[in-house]
Amino acid sequence: MSNNKLKFLFAIVLTAVISAGITFAVVQKGTGVSGAERTGDDPFEKLYSTYDTLQGEFYQNTNEEKLVDGAIKGMLQSLGDPYSAYMDQEEAKGFNENISSSFEGIGAEVQESDGKIMIVSPIKGSPAEKAGLKPKDKILKVDDKSVEGMTVNEAVMLIRGEKGSKVQLVIERDGVGQLDFNLTRDTIPLETVYTETENGIGKIQITKFSETTGKELADALNELNDQNVKGLVLDLRQNPGGLLDQAIAMSDIFVPKGKTIMQIENKNGTKEVQKSQNDSAVNVPVVVVVDNGTASAAEIMAGALHQSAGIPIVGEKTFGKGTIQTAKSFEDGSSIKYTIAKWLTPDGSWIHKKGIEPQHKASLPAYANLPYLNPEKELKQGDSSAEVKAAQQMLQALGYEDIKTEGFFEETTKKAVTRFQSENNLSQTGTIKGETTIKMLELLQAKLKENDTQMSKALEVLNEQMK
């Protein structure tokens, strides 16, 4: 990376941010549904008539605000678009906090998919990530309350809560079935960019695209430049996306001037082409790592860097979100967010529900997909459940290979648990609970970090480029 170019990197980012549109911006304000003359041709006559009828004839007193909110909510739901929704004051506040500042909750991006609330990606360091929630997990219940038929915002308001409070989720995972998760809510931090170096290689992990991410990336690149790194790995795994302007600004750092970053296809079919405005500030080899939790703005960046800067992609097929949203706020603090356009990769491809295929495929070890075990729940001899099977698979991954993994806690499992407890200075109860569960999870996470096969593949590809 050139020192002269990186010297002005932050200014480049700010310029791109100011000049670009954003995915989830509050673009305008209004007072609600505009009035119209009530004529026979008025398309809102049926709506007005229903409102008047309920106000005058419903057997109980009606709430004017709730009736209007319900009508607006129904309009958004009728679009059949999981990314368009009405948000009341509380929901709108939470939505804006998620973009611009830290908030309290479990730290997972969710969306509606085929009538169900689905995890897009957990946020790095969040309770959701630590608990083992995965992309494509479907949330069935929150604290024993079914979320079937709820909007995303309604479900989010149930899941969110004060730091230190607990929430129980019942989720459905493909190939596994139903799983229970007990999480303790926490503050979800502002920081979105993390760096480390290894053998002269700089690793940059971007966890989401918030208002500060462009500056964080600029700072990270300057820091790595000072360390004279020979190559970069850009880690976009488990990144659910966020602000479009940040994705454009950050792609601008890597994509040569004049090259296409993305295309925006509007309702009438016209296309706006977003091109890089600055000379690339990075002149060392780069590799991008993605997985099925890489979505939206993260996919924009991955697609731009590959197609317009020749940067290879390593990992698994991405999530596949190819639409752009904006928001309109009302005077009472409520708002609507709605889809305004498709976005296309530089070559014109629409990746919606398809994702981006990496050129170098790499998956994590099978034990990376094992579900979280609740330390408060005891697993003992005689039990038979999905949790027992998961615990057996964890022990097997940790080197206790003689254990059976059939989901029945029998004598062999008890002996393996007792040996595990002995080797880790734990009380030798022969049951899995509390410190034993926590230690198993900790050791498995440490092993996964040591055996990050996707990162290993990325480094292999990067080293080939550096030759």
XYZ file of C-alpha atoms in Angstrom:
467
model
C 0.000 0.000 0.000
C 1.372 3.386 -0.949
C 1.993 5.735 1.973
C 0.962 8.723 -0.150
C -2.315 7.118 -1.103
C -3.169 5.915 2.378
C -2.310 9.325 3.768
C -5.546 10.595 2.311
C -7.561 7.415 2.758
C -9.929 8.801 5.357
C -10.731 11.789 3.136
C -11.494 9.408 0.270
C -13.921 7.455 2.427
C -15.726 10.577 3.579
C -16.037 11.886 0.030
C -17.583 8.625 -1.161
C -19.980 8.521 1.793
C -21.240 12.025 1.139
C -21.777 11.401 -2.568
C -23.552 8.026 -2.309
C -27.065 7.003 -1.395
C -27.648 4.773 1.628
C -29.547 1.585 2.152
C -31.437 2.376 5.329
C -31.640 6.153 5.395
C -34.504 8.237 6.741
C -35.148 10.204 3.579
C -38.188 12.294 4.314
C -40.878 13.121 6.808
C -44.628 13.268 6.558
C -47.705 13.368 8.725
C -49.269 10.116 7.511
C -51.480 9.032 4.624
C -52.301 12.101 2.574
C -55.918 13.147 2.327
C -57.915 13.064 -0.891
C -61.243 14.358 -2.059
C -63.884 11.685 -1.501
C -65.254 11.092 -4.963
C -66.546 7.987 -6.611
C -63.173 7.567 -8.295
C -61.219 7.878 -5.047
C -59.206 4.655 -4.601
C -59.152 5.281 -0.847
C -62.953 5.439 -0.539
C -63.138 1.849 0.719
C -60.424 2.580 3.282
C -62.175 5.739 4.490
C -65.508 3.944 4.617
C -64.062 1.114 6.698
C -62.464 3.593 9.070
C -65.725 5.535 9.500
C -67.714 2.332 9.993
C -65.399 1.031 12.712
C -65.248 4.392 14.450
C -69.028 4.667 14.498
C -70.309 1.118 14.795
C -67.693 -1.150 16.409
C -69.058 -2.369 19.743
C -66.114 -0.979 21.719
C -64.316 2.348 21.610
C -61.657 2.389 18.911
C -58.221 3.937 18.967
C -57.728 6.230 15.983
C -53.939 5.866 16.013
C -54.110 2.066 16.105
C -56.554 1.985 13.202
C -54.290 4.139 11.045
C -51.180 2.192 12.077
C -52.935 -1.064 11.249
C -53.911 0.198 7.811
C -50.355 1.265 7.031
C -48.964 -2.014 8.370
C -51.394 -3.926 6.167
C -50.308 -1.985 3.094
C -46.660 -2.858 3.686
C -47.449 -6.515 4.403
C -49.501 -6.771 1.202
C -46.314 -6.156 -0.801
C -45.070 -9.622 0.128
C -41.579 -8.177 0.593
C -39.738 -9.282 3.753
C -37.695 -6.067 3.715
C -40.646 -3.648 3.713
C -42.447 -2.951 6.980
C -44.159 -0.360 9.162
C -42.392 0.534 12.411
C -44.081 2.212 15.342
C -42.149 4.703 17.463
C -40.388 2.101 19.586
C -39.541 -0.131 16.641
C -38.244 2.826 14.600
C -36.032 3.919 17.477
C -34.563 0.440 17.805
C -34.033 0.241 14.046
C -32.096 3.509 13.978
C -30.009 2.463 16.994
C -28.995 -0.720 15.196
C -27.489 1.348 12.394
C -25.947 4.285 14.198
C -24.991 3.229 17.719
C -24.683 0.413 20.193
C -27.853 -1.204 21.487
C -28.893 -3.884 23.933
C -30.091 -7.278 22.814
C -28.721 -10.582 21.523
C -26.963 -9.203 18.425
C -28.458 -11.025 15.451
C -29.680 -9.702 12.116
C -33.056 -11.245 11.216
C -35.496 -11.177 8.322
C -38.826 -12.716 7.354
C -38.546 -15.677 4.989
C -41.552 -17.666 3.775
C -43.601 -16.524 6.749
C -40.895 -17.325 9.312
C -38.388 -15.175 11.193
C -34.914 -16.242 10.091
C -31.423 -15.422 11.341
C -29.351 -13.735 8.627
C -26.200 -13.527 10.708
C -25.121 -13.123 14.346
C -22.857 -10.156 15.130
C -19.256 -10.818 16.183
C -18.859 -11.041 19.946
C -22.606 -10.911 20.562
C -24.633 -13.268 22.776
C -26.116 -14.719 19.575
C -22.694 -15.657 18.213
C -21.462 -17.002 21.541
C -24.613 -19.102 21.910
C -24.087 -20.667 18.492
C -26.973 -19.218 16.473
C -26.348 -19.733 12.756
C -27.470 -18.126 9.485
C -30.744 -19.641 8.219
C -31.863 -20.662 11.748
C -35.623 -20.065 11.955
C -37.001 -18.617 15.198
C -40.188 -20.387 16.301
C -40.718 -18.982 19.795
C -39.442 -16.188 22.028
C -39.983 -16.868 25.737
C -42.644 -19.477 24.880
C -44.484 -17.014 22.625
C -44.859 -18.088 19.017
C -43.607 -15.581 16.448
C -45.561 -17.201 13.629
C -47.260 -14.517 11.568
C -45.283 -11.688 13.197
C -43.413 -9.048 11.252
C -39.661 -8.852 11.684
C -39.991 -5.731 13.797
C -42.575 -7.313 16.095
C -40.282 -10.303 16.643
C -37.250 -8.074 17.215
C -39.079 -6.129 19.913
C -39.675 -9.408 21.759
C -36.073 -10.511 21.408
C -34.499 -7.221 22.451
C -34.229 -6.174 26.067
C -32.058 -4.705 28.754
C -28.491 -5.850 29.297
C -28.364 -8.719 31.780
C -31.917 -9.895 31.155
C -32.507 -13.364 29.756
C -34.444 -14.552 26.722
C -35.234 -18.072 25.551
C -35.459 -18.888 21.861
C -36.769 -22.018 20.215
C -35.263 -22.299 16.756
C -35.502 -24.753 13.890
C -32.274 -25.708 12.130
C -32.251 -27.576 8.844
C -30.985 -31.107 9.296
C -31.075 -30.849 13.083
C -34.625 -29.992 14.151
C -35.755 -27.838 17.065
C -33.202 -26.446 19.512
C -33.553 -24.374 22.684
C -31.288 -21.377 23.288
C -31.084 -19.473 26.568
C -29.305 -16.158 26.059
C -28.382 -13.265 28.312
C -28.815 -9.938 26.555
C -25.842 -7.599 26.400
C -24.689 -4.330 24.868
C -23.899 -4.836 21.196
C -20.741 -2.776 20.552
C -20.106 -0.058 17.992
C -16.843 -1.515 16.703
C -17.235 -3.208 13.336
C -13.652 -3.652 12.052
C -11.047 -5.934 13.659
C -7.456 -6.517 12.554
C -4.543 -8.832 13.240
C -1.321 -9.764 11.486
C 0.235 -13.153 10.858
C 3.550 -13.725 9.094
C 3.389 -10.376 7.337
C -0.246 -10.837 6.284
C -2.915 -8.422 7.470
C -6.343 -9.827 8.373
C -9.295 -7.429 8.430
C -12.652 -8.643 9.681
C -15.671 -6.431 8.960
C -18.734 -7.481 10.971
C -21.345 -5.057 9.570
C -21.663 -1.777 7.666
C -22.632 0.963 10.119
C -22.024 4.716 10.074
C -18.486 4.353 11.452
C -17.292 1.362 9.405
C -15.650 3.355 6.600
C -13.520 5.292 9.058
C -12.670 2.111 10.962
C -11.498 0.448 7.746
C -9.386 3.475 6.814
C -7.764 3.428 10.247
C -7.162 -0.324 9.991
C -5.507 -0.017 6.587
C -3.278 2.795 7.789
C -2.263 0.713 10.792
C -1.462 -2.329 8.638
C 0.416 -0.159 6.163
C 2.655 1.028 8.987
C 3.424 -2.647 9.661
C 4.422 -3.129 5.987
C 2.088 -6.069 5.397
C 2.651 -7.986 2.155
C -0.982 -8.976 1.597
C -4.503 -8.640 2.987
C -7.334 -11.025 3.811
C -10.698 -9.249 3.996
C -13.034 -11.348 6.147
C -16.727 -10.692 5.403
C -18.062 -13.882 6.974
C -21.207 -13.546 9.097
C -21.556 -9.921 7.930
C -25.290 -9.135 7.496
C -24.687 -5.882 5.614
C -26.052 -2.463 6.534
C -25.478 0.927 4.933
C -25.086 1.065 1.173
C -23.014 4.244 1.213
C -20.419 2.540 3.392
C -20.209 -0.443 1.034
C -19.625 1.886 -1.923
C -17.083 4.018 -0.072
C -15.145 1.009 1.171
C -15.178 -0.718 -2.218
C -13.811 2.523 -3.697
C -10.610 1.929 -1.712
C -9.911 -1.313 -3.593
C -11.533 -0.811 -7.018
C -9.530 1.159 -9.631
C -10.882 4.572 -10.603
C -13.593 4.438 -13.267
C -14.396 0.765 -12.674
C -17.955 -0.219 -11.725
C -18.712 -0.945 -8.061
C -22.400 -1.820 -8.520
C -25.492 -1.030 -10.553
C -28.876 0.088 -9.218
C -31.902 -0.999 -11.238
C -34.913 1.200 -10.600
C -38.617 0.412 -10.854
C -38.826 1.531 -14.490
C -35.860 -0.611 -15.492
C -33.354 2.233 -15.761
C -29.942 1.596 -14.276
C -27.613 3.846 -12.312
C -23.979 2.784 -12.429
C -21.841 3.486 -9.362
C -18.194 3.781 -10.345
C -15.058 4.116 -8.288
C -14.155 7.779 -7.867
C -10.603 7.402 -6.631
C -7.392 5.634 -7.488
C -7.121 2.372 -5.556
C -5.347 2.974 -2.260
C -4.310 -0.664 -1.866
C -1.499 -2.106 -3.961
C -0.840 -5.415 -2.237
C -2.597 -8.720 -3.060
C -6.019 -9.131 -1.456
C -8.352 -12.097 -0.890
C -11.972 -11.921 0.324
C -13.522 -14.604 2.563
C -17.320 -15.107 2.631
C -19.908 -17.588 3.921
C -23.674 -18.049 3.991
C -23.968 -15.237 6.535
C -22.407 -12.695 4.142
C -25.356 -10.602 2.989
C -26.532 -7.363 1.394
C -23.890 -4.608 1.572
C -21.232 -7.235 2.288
C -22.211 -8.977 -0.964
C -21.991 -5.659 -2.814
C -18.416 -5.244 -1.637
C -17.434 -8.837 -2.366
C -18.921 -8.653 -5.868
C -17.258 -5.320 -6.620
C -13.830 -6.395 -5.435
C -13.946 -9.602 -7.438
C -15.452 -8.388 -10.694
C -13.822 -4.943 -10.895
C -10.545 -5.441 -9.045
C -9.822 -9.094 -9.830
C -9.764 -10.057 -6.156
C -10.508 -13.770 -5.573
C -13.277 -14.913 -3.224
C -12.825 -17.868 -0.852
C -15.406 -19.703 1.268
C -19.061 -20.618 0.810
C -21.922 -19.214 -1.271
C -23.229 -15.961 0.217
C -26.729 -15.288 1.568
C -28.283 -13.664 -1.504
C -29.938 -10.299 -0.760
C -30.085 -8.131 -3.863
C -32.468 -5.313 -2.957
C -32.050 -1.796 -1.554
C -34.233 -0.270 1.145
C -34.893 3.260 2.306
C -37.089 4.705 5.040
C -39.612 7.480 5.546
C -40.252 8.852 9.003
C -43.456 10.446 10.268
C -43.854 13.330 12.674
C -44.911 10.997 15.499
C -41.617 9.083 15.329
C -42.949 6.057 13.465
C -41.635 5.164 10.026
C -41.869 2.827 7.089
C -38.971 1.081 5.396
C -39.477 -0.247 1.925
C -37.589 -1.640 -1.043
C -36.851 0.914 -3.744
C -34.585 -0.932 -6.184
C -32.547 -3.965 -7.095
C -28.797 -3.839 -6.941
C -26.661 -5.665 -9.498
C -23.028 -6.701 -9.495
C -20.677 -4.849 -11.898
C -21.411 -7.361 -14.687
C -25.187 -6.873 -14.265
C -25.977 -10.053 -12.313
C -28.807 -10.019 -9.753
C -27.731 -12.269 -6.889
C -31.046 -12.114 -4.982
C -31.846 -15.509 -3.420
C -28.872 -16.923 -5.350
C -25.837 -15.538 -3.580
C -22.292 -15.180 -4.866
C -20.305 -18.334 -5.537
C -16.650 -18.167 -4.412
C -13.932 -19.128 -6.874
C -12.228 -21.162 -4.151
C -14.714 -23.159 -2.100
C -13.918 -23.984 1.507
C -16.113 -25.109 4.392
C -15.487 -25.119 8.122
C -15.165 -28.458 9.963
C -18.475 -30.199 10.700
C -18.242 -29.412 14.409
C -18.529 -25.697 13.579
C -22.241 -26.310 13.011
C -22.935 -28.002 16.322
C -25.668 -26.277 18.368
C -25.167 -24.426 21.604
C -25.714 -26.346 24.849
C -27.438 -24.601 27.732
C -25.101 -24.811 30.764
C -28.122 -24.673 33.072
C -29.573 -27.887 31.646
C -28.185 -31.169 32.986
C -27.505 -34.079 30.646
C -27.111 -37.398 32.472
C -27.045 -41.145 31.965
C -30.350 -42.416 30.628
C -31.197 -39.203 28.736
C -31.971 -39.337 25.050
C -32.189 -36.086 23.054
C -30.716 -33.873 20.333
C -28.722 -32.090 23.060
C -27.127 -35.371 24.140
C -26.160 -36.111 20.548
C -24.640 -32.646 20.180
C -22.663 -33.107 23.413
C -21.375 -36.471 22.188
C -20.308 -34.914 18.887
C -18.508 -32.152 20.782
C -16.610 -34.658 22.898
C -15.716 -36.646 19.796
C -14.406 -33.463 18.119
C -12.334 -32.780 21.242
C -10.557 -36.128 20.907
C -12.816 -38.582 22.748
C -13.235 -40.648 19.620
C -14.495 -43.856 21.241
C -17.746 -42.178 22.264
C -21.015 -43.076 20.522
C -22.963 -40.239 18.863
C -26.455 -41.697 18.710
C -28.130 -39.296 21.141
C -28.455 -41.755 24.032
C -26.463 -41.021 27.202
C -25.178 -44.484 28.101
C -22.214 -45.812 30.086
C -19.613 -45.069 27.401
C -20.713 -41.422 27.323
C -20.573 -41.187 31.120
C -17.006 -42.537 31.136
C -15.944 -40.061 28.444
C -17.508 -37.165 30.362
C -15.790 -38.241 33.581
C -12.442 -38.449 31.790
C -13.029 -35.012 30.238
C -13.765 -33.583 33.687
C -10.665 -35.187 35.174
C -8.400 -33.866 32.416
C -9.796 -30.345 32.815
C -9.763 -30.203 36.636
C -13.538 -30.280 36.973
C -15.750 -32.110 39.445
C -16.060 -35.699 38.158
C -19.836 -36.033 38.213
C -20.209 -37.928 34.952
C -22.974 -35.496 33.960
C -22.860 -32.505 31.616
C -23.898 -29.250 33.223
C -22.537 -25.857 34.314
C -18.729 -25.672 34.220
C -18.470 -28.883 32.208
C -20.738 -27.536 29.466
C -18.965 -24.180 29.428
C -15.531 -25.817 29.215
C -16.644 -28.021 26.320
C -17.910 -24.982 24.433
C -14.742 -22.987 25.149
C -12.416 -25.764 23.979
C -14.484 -26.362 20.853
C -14.375 -22.657 19.982
C -10.609 -22.609 20.515
C -10.191 -25.654 18.287
C -12.296 -24.043 15.572
C -10.129 -20.936 15.674
C -7.020 -23.096 15.302
C -8.624 -25.048 12.461
C -10.254 -22.220 10.494
C -10.144 -24.061 7.172
C -11.651 -21.124 5.288
C -8.991 -18.727 6.524
C -6.304 -21.317 5.792
C -7.552 -21.570 2.207
C -7.613 -17.776 1.907
C -3.996 -17.579 3.055
C -3.058 -20.314 0.582
C -4.670 -18.392 -2.289
C -3.062 -15.137 -1.119
C 0.394 -16.716 -0.952
C -0.021 -17.915 -4.530
C -0.759 -14.334 -5.590
C 2.268 -13.047 -3.733
C 4.729 -15.321 -5.511
